[in-house]
Short mmCIF file of C-alpha atoms in Angstrom, two decimals:
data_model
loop_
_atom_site.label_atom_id
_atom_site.label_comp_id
_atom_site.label_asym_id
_atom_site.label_seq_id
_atom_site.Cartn_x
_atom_site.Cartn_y
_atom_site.Cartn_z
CA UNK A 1 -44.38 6.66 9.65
CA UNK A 2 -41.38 8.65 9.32
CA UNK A 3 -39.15 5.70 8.78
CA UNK A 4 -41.21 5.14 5.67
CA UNK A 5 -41.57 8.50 4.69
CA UNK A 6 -37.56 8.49 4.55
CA UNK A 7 -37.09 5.15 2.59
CA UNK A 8 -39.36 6.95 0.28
CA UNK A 9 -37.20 9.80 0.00
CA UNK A 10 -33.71 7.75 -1.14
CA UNK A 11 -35.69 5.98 -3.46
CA UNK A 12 -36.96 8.70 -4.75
CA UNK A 13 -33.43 10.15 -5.53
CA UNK A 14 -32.10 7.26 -6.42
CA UNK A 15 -34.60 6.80 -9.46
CA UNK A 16 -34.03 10.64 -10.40
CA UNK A 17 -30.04 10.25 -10.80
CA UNK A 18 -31.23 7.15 -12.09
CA UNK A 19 -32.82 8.69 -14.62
CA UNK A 20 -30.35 11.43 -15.18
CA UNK A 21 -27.82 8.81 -16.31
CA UNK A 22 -30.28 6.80 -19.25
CA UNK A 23 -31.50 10.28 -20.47
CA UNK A 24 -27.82 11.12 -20.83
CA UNK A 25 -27.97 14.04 -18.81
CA UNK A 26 -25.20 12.58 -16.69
CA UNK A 27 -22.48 10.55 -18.54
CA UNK A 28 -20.11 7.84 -17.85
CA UNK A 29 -17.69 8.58 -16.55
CA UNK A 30 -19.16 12.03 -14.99
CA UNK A 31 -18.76 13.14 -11.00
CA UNK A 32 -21.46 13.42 -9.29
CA UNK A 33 -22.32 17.04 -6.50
CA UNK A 34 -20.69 16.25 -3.33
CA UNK A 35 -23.25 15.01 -0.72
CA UNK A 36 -24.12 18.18 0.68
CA UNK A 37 -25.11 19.75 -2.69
CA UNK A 38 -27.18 16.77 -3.66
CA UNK A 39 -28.74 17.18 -0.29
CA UNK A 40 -29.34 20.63 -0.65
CA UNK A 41 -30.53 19.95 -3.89
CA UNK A 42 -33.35 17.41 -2.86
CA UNK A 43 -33.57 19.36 0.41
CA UNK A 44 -32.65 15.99 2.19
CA UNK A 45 -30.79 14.94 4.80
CA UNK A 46 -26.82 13.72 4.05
CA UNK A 47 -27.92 10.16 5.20
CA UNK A 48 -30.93 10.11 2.92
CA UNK A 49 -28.67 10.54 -0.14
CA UNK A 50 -26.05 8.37 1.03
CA UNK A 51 -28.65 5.93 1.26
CA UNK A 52 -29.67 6.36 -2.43
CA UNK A 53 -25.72 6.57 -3.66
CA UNK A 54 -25.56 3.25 -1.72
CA UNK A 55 -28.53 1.69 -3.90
CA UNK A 56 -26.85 2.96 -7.14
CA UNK A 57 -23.51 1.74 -6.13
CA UNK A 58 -24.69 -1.98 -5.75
CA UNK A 59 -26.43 -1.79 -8.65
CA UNK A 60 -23.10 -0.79 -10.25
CA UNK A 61 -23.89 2.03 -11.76
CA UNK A 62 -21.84 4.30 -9.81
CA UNK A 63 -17.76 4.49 -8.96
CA UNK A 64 -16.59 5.05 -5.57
CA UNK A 65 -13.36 6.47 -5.43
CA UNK A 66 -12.24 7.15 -2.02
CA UNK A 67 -10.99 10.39 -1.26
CA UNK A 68 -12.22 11.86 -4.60
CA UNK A 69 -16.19 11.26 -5.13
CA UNK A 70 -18.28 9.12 -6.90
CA UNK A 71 -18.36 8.86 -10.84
CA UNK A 72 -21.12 7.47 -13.13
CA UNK A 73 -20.06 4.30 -14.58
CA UNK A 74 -21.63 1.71 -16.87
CA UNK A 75 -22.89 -1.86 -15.22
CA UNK A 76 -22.42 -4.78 -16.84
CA UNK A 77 -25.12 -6.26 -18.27
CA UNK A 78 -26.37 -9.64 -17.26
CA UNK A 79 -25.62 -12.80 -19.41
CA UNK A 80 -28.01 -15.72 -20.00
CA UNK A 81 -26.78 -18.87 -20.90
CA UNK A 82 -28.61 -22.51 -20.76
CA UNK A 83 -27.20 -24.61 -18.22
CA UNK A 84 -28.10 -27.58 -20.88
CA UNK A 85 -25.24 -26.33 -23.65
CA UNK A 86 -21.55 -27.11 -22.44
CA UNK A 87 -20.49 -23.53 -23.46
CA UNK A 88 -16.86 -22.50 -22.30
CA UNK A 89 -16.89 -18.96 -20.07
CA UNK A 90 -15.07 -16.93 -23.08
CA UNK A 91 -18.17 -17.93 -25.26
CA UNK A 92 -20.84 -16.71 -22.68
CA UNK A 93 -19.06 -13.49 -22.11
CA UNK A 94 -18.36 -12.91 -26.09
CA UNK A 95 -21.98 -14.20 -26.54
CA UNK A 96 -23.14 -10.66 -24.26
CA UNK A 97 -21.06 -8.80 -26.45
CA UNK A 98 -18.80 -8.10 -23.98
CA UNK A 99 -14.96 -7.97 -24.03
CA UNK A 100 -13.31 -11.38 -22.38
CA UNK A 101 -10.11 -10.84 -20.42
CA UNK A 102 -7.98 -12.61 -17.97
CA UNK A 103 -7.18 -10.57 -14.95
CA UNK A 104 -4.84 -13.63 -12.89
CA UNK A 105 -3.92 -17.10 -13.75
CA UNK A 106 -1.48 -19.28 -11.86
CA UNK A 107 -0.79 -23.26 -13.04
CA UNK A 108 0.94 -25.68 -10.62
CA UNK A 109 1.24 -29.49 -9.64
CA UNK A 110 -0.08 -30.84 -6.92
CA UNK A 111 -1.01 -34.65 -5.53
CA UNK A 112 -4.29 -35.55 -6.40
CA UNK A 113 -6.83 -35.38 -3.64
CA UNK A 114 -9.62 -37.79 -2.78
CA UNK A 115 -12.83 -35.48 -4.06
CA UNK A 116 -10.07 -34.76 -7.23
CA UNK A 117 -9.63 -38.84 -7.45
CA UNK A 118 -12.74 -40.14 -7.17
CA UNK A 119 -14.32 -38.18 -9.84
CA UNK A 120 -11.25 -38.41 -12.34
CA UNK A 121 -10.76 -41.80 -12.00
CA UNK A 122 -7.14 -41.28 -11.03
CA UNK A 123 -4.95 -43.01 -8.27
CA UNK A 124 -5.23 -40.94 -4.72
CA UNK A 125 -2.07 -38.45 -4.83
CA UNK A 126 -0.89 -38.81 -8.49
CA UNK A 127 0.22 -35.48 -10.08
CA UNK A 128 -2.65 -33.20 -11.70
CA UNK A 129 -2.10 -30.06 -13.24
CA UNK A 130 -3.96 -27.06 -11.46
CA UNK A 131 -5.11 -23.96 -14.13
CA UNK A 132 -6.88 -21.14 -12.06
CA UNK A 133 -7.72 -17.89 -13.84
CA UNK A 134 -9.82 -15.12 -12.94
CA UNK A 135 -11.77 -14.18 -15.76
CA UNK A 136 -13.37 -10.81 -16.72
CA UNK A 137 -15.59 -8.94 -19.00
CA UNK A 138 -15.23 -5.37 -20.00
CA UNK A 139 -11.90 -5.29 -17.64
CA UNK A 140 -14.22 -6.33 -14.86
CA UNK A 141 -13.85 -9.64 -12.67
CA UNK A 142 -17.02 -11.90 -13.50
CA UNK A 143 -15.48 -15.33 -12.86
CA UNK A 144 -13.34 -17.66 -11.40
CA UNK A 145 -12.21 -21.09 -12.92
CA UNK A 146 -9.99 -23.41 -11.06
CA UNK A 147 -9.51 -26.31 -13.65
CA UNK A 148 -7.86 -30.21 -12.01
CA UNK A 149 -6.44 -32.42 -15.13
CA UNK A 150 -4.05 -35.56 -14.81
CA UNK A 151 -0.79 -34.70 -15.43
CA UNK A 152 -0.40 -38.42 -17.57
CA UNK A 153 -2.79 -36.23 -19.86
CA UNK A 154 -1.31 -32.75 -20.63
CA UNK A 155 2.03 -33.53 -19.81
CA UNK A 156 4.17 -30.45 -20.84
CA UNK A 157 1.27 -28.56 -22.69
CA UNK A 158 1.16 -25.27 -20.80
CA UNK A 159 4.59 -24.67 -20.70
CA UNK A 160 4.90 -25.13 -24.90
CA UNK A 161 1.80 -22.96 -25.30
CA UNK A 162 0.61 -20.58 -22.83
CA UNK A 163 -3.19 -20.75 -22.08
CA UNK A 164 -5.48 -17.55 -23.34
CA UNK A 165 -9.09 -17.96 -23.71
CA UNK A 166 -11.20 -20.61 -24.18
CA UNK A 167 -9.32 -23.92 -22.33
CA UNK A 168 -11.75 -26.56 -24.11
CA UNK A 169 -10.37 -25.26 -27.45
CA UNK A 170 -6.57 -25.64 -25.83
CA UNK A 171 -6.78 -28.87 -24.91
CA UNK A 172 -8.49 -29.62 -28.45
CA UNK A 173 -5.44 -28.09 -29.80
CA UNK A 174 -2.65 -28.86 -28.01
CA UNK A 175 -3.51 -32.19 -26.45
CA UNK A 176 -5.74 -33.65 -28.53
CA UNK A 177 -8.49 -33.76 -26.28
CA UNK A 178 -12.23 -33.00 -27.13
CA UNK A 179 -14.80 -32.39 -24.34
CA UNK A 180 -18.22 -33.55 -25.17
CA UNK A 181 -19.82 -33.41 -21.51
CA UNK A 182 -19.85 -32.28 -18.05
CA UNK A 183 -21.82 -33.31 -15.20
CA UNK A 184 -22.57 -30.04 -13.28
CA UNK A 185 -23.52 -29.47 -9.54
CA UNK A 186 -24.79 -25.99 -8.53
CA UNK A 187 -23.31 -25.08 -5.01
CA UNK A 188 -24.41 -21.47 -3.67
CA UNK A 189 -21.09 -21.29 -2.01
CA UNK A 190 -20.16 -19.52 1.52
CA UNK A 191 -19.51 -16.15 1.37
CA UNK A 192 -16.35 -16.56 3.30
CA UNK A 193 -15.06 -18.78 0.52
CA UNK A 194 -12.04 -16.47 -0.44
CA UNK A 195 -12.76 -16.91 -4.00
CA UNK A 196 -16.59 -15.27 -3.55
CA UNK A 197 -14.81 -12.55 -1.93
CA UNK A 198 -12.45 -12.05 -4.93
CA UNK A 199 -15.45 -11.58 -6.95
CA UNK A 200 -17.30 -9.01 -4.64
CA UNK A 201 -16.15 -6.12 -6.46
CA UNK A 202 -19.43 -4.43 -4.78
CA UNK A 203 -21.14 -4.62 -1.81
CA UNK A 204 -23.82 -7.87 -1.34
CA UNK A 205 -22.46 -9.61 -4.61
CA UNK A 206 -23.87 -13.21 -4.66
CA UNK A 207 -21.68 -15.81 -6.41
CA UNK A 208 -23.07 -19.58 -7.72
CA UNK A 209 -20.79 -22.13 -8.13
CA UNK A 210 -20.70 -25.31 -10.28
CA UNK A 211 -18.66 -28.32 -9.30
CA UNK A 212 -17.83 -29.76 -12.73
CA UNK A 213 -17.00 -33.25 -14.52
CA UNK A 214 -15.88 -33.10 -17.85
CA UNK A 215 -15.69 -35.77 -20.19
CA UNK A 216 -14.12 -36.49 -23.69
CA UNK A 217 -15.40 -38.02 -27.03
CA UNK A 218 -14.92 -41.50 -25.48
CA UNK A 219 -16.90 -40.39 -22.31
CA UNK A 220 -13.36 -40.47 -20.16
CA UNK A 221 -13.06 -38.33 -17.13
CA UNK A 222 -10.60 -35.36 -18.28
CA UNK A 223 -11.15 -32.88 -16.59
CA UNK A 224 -12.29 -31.38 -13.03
CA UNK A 225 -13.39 -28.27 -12.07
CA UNK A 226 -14.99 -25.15 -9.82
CA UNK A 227 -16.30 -22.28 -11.37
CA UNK A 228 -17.10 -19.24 -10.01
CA UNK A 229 -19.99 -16.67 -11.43
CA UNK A 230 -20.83 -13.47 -10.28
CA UNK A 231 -25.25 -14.01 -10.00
CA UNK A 232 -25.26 -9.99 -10.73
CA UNK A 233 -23.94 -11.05 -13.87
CA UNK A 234 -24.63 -14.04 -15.01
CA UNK A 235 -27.92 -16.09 -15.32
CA UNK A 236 -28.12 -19.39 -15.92
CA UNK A 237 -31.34 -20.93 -16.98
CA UNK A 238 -32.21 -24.82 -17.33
CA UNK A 239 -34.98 -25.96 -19.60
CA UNK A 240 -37.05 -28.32 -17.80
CA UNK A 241 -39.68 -30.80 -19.50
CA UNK A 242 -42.86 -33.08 -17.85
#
């Protein structure tokens, strides 16, 4: 009984800051009482309201800065997109109204490998070009691209032009190449994968994956690829018929 009178309690003062920050009594950007004050406050216990801090926290609304206290900060909001629309990741984020950014990318050579191969249509260990950004909206990382494409097709491309945005509309550009399609499998990868943990900017974050295809106007294998969502963020929907 009192274990549920407690989880009562946080929940309770979690939906009260809660509220506090939508009426606009407490701003972004604002620090919130030091744990003992808010405990005082709500004449709780320390752990109580560390409890509810924790709930706000995952829910993004708050920012922990170690050493200095916890600040009121705006969540992203989530972002719908159909599964059935090939829609580049700049699009979806712009489509939310949110502010697309590129925190990382790295581009390198490597020899093709068999998974790489088989679905490219390439020889086992040819060259392919490896693009890998780390995407984000409103400053914050959301996703994680890591895009395989035979060398034979871009040849020199990223060194003459350097890669911001939207890579369907550089390879349009610069090489001449349209995708039309993708065949798309949806992995719920392991959170050890080092790339979910690159994305876990807070506590619990899931992260859905989808192993890619791409094709261009004459239904050629162009392009391979894993991309990384944060599910906090993103929600992808598929439109199913009988």
């Amino acid at each position: 009984m009192a274990k549920q009178m407690k989880v009562s309690q946080y929940v309770i003062i979690k939906e009260s800051i809660d509220g506090m920050m939508k009426s606009g009594e407490l701003k972004v950007g604002d620090r919130l009482p030091a744990e003992i004050e808010l405990a005082h406050h709500f004449q709780v216990s320390r752990e109580t309201v560390r409890a509810a801090m924790k709930q706000l926290e995952q829910e993004g609304k708050l920012d922990v800065r170690k050493g200095v206290g916890r600040f009121v900060r705006l969540p992203l909001s989530s972002i719908p997109s159909s599964i059935n629309q090939l829609t580049s990741t700049e699009d979806i984020i712009r489509s939310a109204g949110l502010v697309e950014g590129q925190l990382e990318q790295f581009i390198r050579t490597e020899p093709c490998k068999e998974e790489w191969a088989q679905h490219l249509k390439i020889p086992l260990h040819s060259p392919v070009i490896i693009n890998e950004r780390t995407r984000t909206a409103n400053e914050e990382p959301v996703a994680h691209n890591i895009n395989i494409m035979p060398l034979a097709l871009i040849e020199q491309a990223f060194q003459k032009t350097p890669l911001t945005g939207s890579l369907a509309r550089f390879l349009e550009v610069e090489c001449g190449i349209r995708l039309t399609g993708a065949n798309t499998e949806l992995i719920v990868p392991h959170h050890t994968d080092p790339i979910c943990r690159k994305l876990q900017v807070k506590q619990n974050t899931t992260v859905l994956m989808m192993k890619q295809i791409h094709f261009d106007q004459q239904h050629m294998p162009v392009l391979f690829s894993y991309d990384y969502y944060r599910n906090d963020v993103f929600q992808f929907w598929v439109n199913r018929r009988r």
